[in-house]
mmCIF file of C-alpha atoms in Angstrom:
data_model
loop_
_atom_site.group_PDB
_atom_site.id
_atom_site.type_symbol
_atom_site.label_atom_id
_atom_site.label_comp_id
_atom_site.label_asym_id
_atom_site.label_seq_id
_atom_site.Cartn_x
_atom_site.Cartn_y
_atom_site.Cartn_z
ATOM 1 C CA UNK A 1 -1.248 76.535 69.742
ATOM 2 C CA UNK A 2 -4.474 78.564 67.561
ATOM 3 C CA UNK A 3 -6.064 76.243 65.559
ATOM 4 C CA UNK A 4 -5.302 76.441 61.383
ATOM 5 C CA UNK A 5 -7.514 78.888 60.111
ATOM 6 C CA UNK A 6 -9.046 80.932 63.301
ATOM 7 C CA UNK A 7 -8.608 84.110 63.791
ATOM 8 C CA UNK A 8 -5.397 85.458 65.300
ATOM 9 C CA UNK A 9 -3.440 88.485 66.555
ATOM 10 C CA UNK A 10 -1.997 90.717 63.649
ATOM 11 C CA UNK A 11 1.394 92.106 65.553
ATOM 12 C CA UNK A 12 3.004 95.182 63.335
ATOM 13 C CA UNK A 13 6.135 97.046 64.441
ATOM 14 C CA UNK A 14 7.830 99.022 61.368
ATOM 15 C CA UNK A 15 10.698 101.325 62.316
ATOM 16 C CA UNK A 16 10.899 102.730 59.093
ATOM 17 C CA UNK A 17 9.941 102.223 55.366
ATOM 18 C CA UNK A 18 11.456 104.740 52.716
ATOM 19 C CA UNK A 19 11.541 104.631 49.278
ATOM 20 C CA UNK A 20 14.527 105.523 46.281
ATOM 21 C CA UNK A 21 13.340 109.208 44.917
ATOM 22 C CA UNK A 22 13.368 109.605 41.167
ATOM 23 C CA UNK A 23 17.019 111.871 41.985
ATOM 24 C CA UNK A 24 18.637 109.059 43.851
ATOM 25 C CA UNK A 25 17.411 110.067 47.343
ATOM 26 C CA UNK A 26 15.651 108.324 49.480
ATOM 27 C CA UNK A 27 11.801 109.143 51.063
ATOM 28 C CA UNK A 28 10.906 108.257 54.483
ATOM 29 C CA UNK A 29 7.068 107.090 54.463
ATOM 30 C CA UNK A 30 6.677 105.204 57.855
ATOM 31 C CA UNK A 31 8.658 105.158 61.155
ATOM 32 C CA UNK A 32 8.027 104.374 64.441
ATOM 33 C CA UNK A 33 4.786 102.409 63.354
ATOM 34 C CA UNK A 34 3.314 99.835 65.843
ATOM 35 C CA UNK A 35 0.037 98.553 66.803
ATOM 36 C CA UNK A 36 -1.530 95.429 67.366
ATOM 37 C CA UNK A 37 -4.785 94.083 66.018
ATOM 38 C CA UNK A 38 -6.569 91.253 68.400
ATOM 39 C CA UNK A 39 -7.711 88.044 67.880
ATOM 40 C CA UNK A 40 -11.229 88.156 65.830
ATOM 41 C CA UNK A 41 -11.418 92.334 66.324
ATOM 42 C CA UNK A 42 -12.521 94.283 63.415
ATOM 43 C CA UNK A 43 -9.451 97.386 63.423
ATOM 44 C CA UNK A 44 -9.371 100.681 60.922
ATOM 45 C CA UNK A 45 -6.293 102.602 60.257
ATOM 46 C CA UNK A 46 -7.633 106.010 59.514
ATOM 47 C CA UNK A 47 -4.941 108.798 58.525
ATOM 48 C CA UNK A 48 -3.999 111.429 56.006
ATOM 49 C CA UNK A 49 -4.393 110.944 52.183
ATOM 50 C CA UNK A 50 -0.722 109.300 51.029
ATOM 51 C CA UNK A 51 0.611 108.928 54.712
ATOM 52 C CA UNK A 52 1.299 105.170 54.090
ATOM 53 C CA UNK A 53 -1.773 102.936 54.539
ATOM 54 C CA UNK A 54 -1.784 101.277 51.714
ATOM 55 C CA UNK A 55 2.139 100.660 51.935
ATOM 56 C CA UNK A 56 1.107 99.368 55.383
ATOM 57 C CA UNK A 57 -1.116 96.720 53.825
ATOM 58 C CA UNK A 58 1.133 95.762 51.281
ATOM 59 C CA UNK A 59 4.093 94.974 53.953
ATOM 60 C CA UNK A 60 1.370 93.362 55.911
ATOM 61 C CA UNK A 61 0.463 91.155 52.402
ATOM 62 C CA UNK A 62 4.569 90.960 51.650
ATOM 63 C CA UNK A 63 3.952 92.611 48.331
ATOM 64 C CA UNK A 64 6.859 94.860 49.967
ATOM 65 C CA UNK A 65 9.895 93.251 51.631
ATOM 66 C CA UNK A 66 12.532 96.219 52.014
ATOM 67 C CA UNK A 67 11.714 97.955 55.946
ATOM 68 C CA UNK A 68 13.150 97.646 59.086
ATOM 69 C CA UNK A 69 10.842 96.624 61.634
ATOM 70 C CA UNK A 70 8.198 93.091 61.940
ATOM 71 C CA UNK A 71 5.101 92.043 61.171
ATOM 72 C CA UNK A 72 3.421 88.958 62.802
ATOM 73 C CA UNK A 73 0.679 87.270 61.302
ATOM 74 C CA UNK A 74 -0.216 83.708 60.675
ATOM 75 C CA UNK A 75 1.890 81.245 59.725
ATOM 76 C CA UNK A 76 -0.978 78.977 58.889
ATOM 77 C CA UNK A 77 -4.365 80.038 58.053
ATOM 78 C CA UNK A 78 -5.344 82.029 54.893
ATOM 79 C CA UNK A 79 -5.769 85.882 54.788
ATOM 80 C CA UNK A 80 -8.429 87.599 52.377
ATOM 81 C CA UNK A 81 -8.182 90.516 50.894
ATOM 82 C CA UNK A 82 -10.287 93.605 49.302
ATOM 83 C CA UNK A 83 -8.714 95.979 47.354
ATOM 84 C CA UNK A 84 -10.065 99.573 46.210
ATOM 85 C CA UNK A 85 -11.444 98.166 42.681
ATOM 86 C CA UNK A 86 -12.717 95.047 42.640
ATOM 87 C CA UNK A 87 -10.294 93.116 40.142
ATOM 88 C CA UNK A 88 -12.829 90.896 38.524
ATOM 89 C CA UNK A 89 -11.763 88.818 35.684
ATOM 90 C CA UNK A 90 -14.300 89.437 32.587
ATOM 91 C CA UNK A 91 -14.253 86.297 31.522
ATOM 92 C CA UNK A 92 -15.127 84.893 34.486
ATOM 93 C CA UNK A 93 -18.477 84.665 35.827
ATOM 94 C CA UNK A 94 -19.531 85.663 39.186
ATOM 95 C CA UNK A 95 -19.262 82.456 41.229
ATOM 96 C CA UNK A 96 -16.234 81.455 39.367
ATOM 97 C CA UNK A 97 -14.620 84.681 40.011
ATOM 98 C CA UNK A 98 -15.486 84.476 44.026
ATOM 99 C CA UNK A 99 -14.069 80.527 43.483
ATOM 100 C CA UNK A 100 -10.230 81.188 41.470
ATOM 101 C CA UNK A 101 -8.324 82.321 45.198
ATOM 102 C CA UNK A 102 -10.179 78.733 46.536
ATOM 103 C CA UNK A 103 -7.346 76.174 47.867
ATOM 104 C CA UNK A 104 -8.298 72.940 46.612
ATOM 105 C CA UNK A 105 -9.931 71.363 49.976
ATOM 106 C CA UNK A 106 -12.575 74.924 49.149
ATOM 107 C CA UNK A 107 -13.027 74.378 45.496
ATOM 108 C CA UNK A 108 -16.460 72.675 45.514
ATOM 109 C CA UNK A 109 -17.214 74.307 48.840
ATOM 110 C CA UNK A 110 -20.976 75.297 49.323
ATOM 111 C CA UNK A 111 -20.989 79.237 49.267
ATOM 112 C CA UNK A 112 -24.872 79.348 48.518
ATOM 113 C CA UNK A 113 -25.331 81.238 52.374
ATOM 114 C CA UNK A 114 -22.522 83.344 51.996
ATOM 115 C CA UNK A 115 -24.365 84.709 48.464
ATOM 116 C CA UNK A 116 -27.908 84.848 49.952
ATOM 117 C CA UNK A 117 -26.266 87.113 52.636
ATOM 118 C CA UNK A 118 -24.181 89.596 49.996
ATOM 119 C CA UNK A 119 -27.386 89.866 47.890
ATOM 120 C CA UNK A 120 -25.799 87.424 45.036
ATOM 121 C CA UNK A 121 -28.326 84.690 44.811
ATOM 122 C CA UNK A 122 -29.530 84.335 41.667
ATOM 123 C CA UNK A 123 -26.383 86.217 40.076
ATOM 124 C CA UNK A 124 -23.570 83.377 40.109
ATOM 125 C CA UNK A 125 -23.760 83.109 36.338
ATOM 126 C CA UNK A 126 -23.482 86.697 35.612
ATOM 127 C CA UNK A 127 -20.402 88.503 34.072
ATOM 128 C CA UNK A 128 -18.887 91.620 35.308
ATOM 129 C CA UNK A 129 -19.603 93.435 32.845
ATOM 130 C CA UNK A 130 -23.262 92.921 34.028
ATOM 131 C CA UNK A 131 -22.795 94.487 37.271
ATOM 132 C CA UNK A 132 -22.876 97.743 38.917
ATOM 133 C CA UNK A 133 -19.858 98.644 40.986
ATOM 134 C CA UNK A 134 -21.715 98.310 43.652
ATOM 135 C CA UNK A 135 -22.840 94.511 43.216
ATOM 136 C CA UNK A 136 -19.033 94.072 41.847
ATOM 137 C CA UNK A 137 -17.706 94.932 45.641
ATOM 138 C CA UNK A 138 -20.035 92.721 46.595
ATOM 139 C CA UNK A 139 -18.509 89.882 44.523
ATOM 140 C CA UNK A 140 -14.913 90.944 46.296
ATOM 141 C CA UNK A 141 -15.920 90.573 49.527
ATOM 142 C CA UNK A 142 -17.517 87.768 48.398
ATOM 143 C CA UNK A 143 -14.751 86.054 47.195
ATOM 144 C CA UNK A 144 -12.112 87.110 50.493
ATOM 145 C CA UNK A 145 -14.977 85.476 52.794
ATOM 146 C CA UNK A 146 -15.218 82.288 50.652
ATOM 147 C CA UNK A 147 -11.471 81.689 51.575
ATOM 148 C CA UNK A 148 -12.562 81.612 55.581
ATOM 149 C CA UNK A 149 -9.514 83.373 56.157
ATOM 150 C CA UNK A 150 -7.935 84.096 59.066
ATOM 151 C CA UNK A 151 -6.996 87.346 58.177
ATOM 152 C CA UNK A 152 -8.503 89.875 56.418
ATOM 153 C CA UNK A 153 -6.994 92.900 54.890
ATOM 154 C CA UNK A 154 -9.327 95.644 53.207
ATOM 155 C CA UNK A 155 -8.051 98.856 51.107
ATOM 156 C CA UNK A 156 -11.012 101.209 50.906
ATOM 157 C CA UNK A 157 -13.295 98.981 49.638
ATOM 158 C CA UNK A 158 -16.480 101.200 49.576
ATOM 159 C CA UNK A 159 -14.235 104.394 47.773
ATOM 160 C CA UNK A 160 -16.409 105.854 44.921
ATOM 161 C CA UNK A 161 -19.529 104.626 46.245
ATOM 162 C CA UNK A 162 -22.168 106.685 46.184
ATOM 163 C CA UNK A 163 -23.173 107.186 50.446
ATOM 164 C CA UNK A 164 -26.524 105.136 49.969
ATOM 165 C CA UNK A 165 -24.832 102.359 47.802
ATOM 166 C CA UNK A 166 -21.839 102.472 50.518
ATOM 167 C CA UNK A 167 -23.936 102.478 53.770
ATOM 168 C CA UNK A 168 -25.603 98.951 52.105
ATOM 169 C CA UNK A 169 -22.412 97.516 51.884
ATOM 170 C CA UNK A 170 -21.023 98.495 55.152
ATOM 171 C CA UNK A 171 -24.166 96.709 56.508
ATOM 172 C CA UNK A 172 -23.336 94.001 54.359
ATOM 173 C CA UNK A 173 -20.001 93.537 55.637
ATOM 174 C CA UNK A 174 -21.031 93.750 59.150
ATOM 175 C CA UNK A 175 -23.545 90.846 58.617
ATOM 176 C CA UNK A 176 -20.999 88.617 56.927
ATOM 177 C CA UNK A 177 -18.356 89.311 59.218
ATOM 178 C CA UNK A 178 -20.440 88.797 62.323
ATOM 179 C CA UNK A 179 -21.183 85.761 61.377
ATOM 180 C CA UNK A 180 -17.602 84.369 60.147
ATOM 181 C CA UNK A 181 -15.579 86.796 62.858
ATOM 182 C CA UNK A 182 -11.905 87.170 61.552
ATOM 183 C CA UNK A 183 -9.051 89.200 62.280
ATOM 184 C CA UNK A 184 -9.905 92.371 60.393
ATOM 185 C CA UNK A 185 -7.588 95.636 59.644
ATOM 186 C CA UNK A 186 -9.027 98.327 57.196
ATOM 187 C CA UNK A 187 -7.888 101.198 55.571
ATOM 188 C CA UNK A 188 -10.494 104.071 55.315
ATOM 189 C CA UNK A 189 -10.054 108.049 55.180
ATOM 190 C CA UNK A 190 -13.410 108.220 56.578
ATOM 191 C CA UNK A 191 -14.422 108.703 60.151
ATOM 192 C CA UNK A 192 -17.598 108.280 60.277
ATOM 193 C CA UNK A 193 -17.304 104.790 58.470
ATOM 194 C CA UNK A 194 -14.416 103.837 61.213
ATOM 195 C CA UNK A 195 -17.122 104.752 64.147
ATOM 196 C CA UNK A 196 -19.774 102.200 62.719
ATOM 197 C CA UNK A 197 -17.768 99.021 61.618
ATOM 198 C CA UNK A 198 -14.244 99.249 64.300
ATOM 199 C CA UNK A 199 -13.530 97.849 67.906
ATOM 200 C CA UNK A 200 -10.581 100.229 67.364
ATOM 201 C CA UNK A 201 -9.412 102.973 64.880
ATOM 202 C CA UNK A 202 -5.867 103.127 64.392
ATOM 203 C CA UNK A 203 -4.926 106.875 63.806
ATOM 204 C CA UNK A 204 -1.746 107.980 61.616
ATOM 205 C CA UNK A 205 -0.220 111.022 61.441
ATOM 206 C CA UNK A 206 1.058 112.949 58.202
ATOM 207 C CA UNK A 207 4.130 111.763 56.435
ATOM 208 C CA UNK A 208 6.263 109.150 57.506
ATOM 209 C CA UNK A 209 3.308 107.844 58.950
ATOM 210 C CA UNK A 210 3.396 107.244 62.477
ATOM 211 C CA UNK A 211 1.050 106.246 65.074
ATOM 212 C CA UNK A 212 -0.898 109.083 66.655
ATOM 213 C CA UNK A 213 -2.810 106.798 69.213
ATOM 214 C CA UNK A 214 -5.665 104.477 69.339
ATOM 215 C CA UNK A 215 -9.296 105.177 70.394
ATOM 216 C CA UNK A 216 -11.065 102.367 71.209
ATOM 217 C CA UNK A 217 -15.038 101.534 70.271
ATOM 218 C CA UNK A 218 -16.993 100.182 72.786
ATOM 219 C CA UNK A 219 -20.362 101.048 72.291
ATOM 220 C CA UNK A 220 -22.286 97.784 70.919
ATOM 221 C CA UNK A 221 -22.513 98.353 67.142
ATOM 222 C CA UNK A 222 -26.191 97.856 67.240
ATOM 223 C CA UNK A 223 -26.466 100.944 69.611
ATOM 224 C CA UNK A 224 -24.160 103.280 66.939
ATOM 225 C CA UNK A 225 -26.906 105.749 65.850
ATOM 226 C CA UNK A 226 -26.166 108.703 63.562
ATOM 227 C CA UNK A 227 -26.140 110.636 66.866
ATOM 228 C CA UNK A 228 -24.243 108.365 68.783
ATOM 229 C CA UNK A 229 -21.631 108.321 65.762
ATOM 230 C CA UNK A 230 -21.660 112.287 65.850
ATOM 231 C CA UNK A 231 -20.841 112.324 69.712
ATOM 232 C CA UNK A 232 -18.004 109.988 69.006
ATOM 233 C CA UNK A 233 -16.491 111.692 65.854
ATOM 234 C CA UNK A 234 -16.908 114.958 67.647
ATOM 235 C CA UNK A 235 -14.831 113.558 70.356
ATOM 236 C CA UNK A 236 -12.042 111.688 68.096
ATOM 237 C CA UNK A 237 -11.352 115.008 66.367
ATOM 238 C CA UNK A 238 -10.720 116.693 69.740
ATOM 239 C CA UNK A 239 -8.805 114.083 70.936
ATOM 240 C CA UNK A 240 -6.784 114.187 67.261
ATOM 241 C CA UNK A 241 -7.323 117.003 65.491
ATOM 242 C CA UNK A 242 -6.962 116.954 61.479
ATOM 243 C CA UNK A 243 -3.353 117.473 60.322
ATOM 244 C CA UNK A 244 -3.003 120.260 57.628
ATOM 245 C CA UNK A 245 -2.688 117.421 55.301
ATOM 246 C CA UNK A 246 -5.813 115.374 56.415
ATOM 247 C CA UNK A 247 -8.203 115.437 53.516
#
């Protein structure tokens, strides 16, 4: 039995998803979908613009119920999440904001490392409104880290980011998540980003999204240089070339 709250295998297995067209049909965005994410590995599901990712997270989350297929995940155990925008409340300051998700045995829980590691110190009384939308993402991954979850789910959380402001945070989130290793699955149209955060990239095909084949990161992320990256992109994209779709 895992202990409450460690990391854990994410198990998903969806024979098909489809949704009820405007005209009373129906439209087939997954099938045949399976992979597995390990216990504590840091996964990316890479794939055409619209091919299902973010459907995938949201049957993963069970903000969608209607598929056929399964999806294994902790019973116990908390999963944190990061969506595209970072859904502060304005009313809210920062640290209050990073505290709302917080069970009550993590309300008064001391987050004052997890800050000085995001760059936050010093900010916990600030307002959104007060932030750049850079230091905002910051506050969302922030506040999925303060639940020490066991899973963690993220949906393009460095889209619109200028490369500079998103290269920081991918850092960022490399240094937290070292340091508090969960079971990690994110969704990112971006190679290169894949290559320097994954121990595996997921890659979809086109719509109904199905699994193209895995291709697993070994090199030591410390040893990922921009060439080293190169060498590897150069060598996914042969492996699986982009689909006329891919954007």
């Amino acid at each position: 039995m895992r202990a409450a709250g460690g990391p854990v295998p994410l198990e998903v297995s969806i024979r098909e998803k489809s949704f009820e067209t405007t005209d009373g049909g129906r439209l087939t965005t997954i099938r045949d979908l399976a992979f597995t994410v390990g216990e504590g590995r840091f996964a990316c599901l890479v794939g055409p613009s619209g091919c299902g990712k973010t459907t995938t997270l949201r049957l993963i989350l069970g903000l969608e119920d209607e598929f056929d297929g399964t999806i294994v995940k902790p019973e116990q155990g908390r999963t944190g999440v990061v969506f595209q925008e970072p859904r502060l409340l304005p009313w809210r300051t920062v640290d209050r904001n990073i505290r709302l998700p917080l069970p009550e045995d993590r309300a008064r829980a001391d987050l004052s490392a997890l800050y000085a590691t995001l760059g936050l110190t010093g900010m916990e009384n600030f307002f959104p409104g007060q932030l750049s939308l850079g230091l905002a993402r910051r506050v969302a991954i922030a506040r999925a880290f303060a639940l020490e979850p066991s899973l963690l789910l993220l949906d393009e959380p460095f889209v619109s980011l200028d490369e500079p402001t998103a290269e920081r945070l991918r850092r960022l989130l490399m240094e937290v998540w070292s340091a508090r290793p969960t079971t990690a699955l994110m969704v990112t149209h971006n190679l290169r980003e894949a290559l320097e955060l994954a121990d595996e990239i997921v890659m979809l095909s086109a719509r109904p999204a199905t699994v193209r084949g895995v291709y697993r990161v070994d090199l030591p992320r410390a040893e990922r240089t921009p060439q080293a990256v190169a060498a590897m992109l150069a060598e996914i994209l042969a492996l699986y070339p982009p689909e006329a779709t891919d954007t």
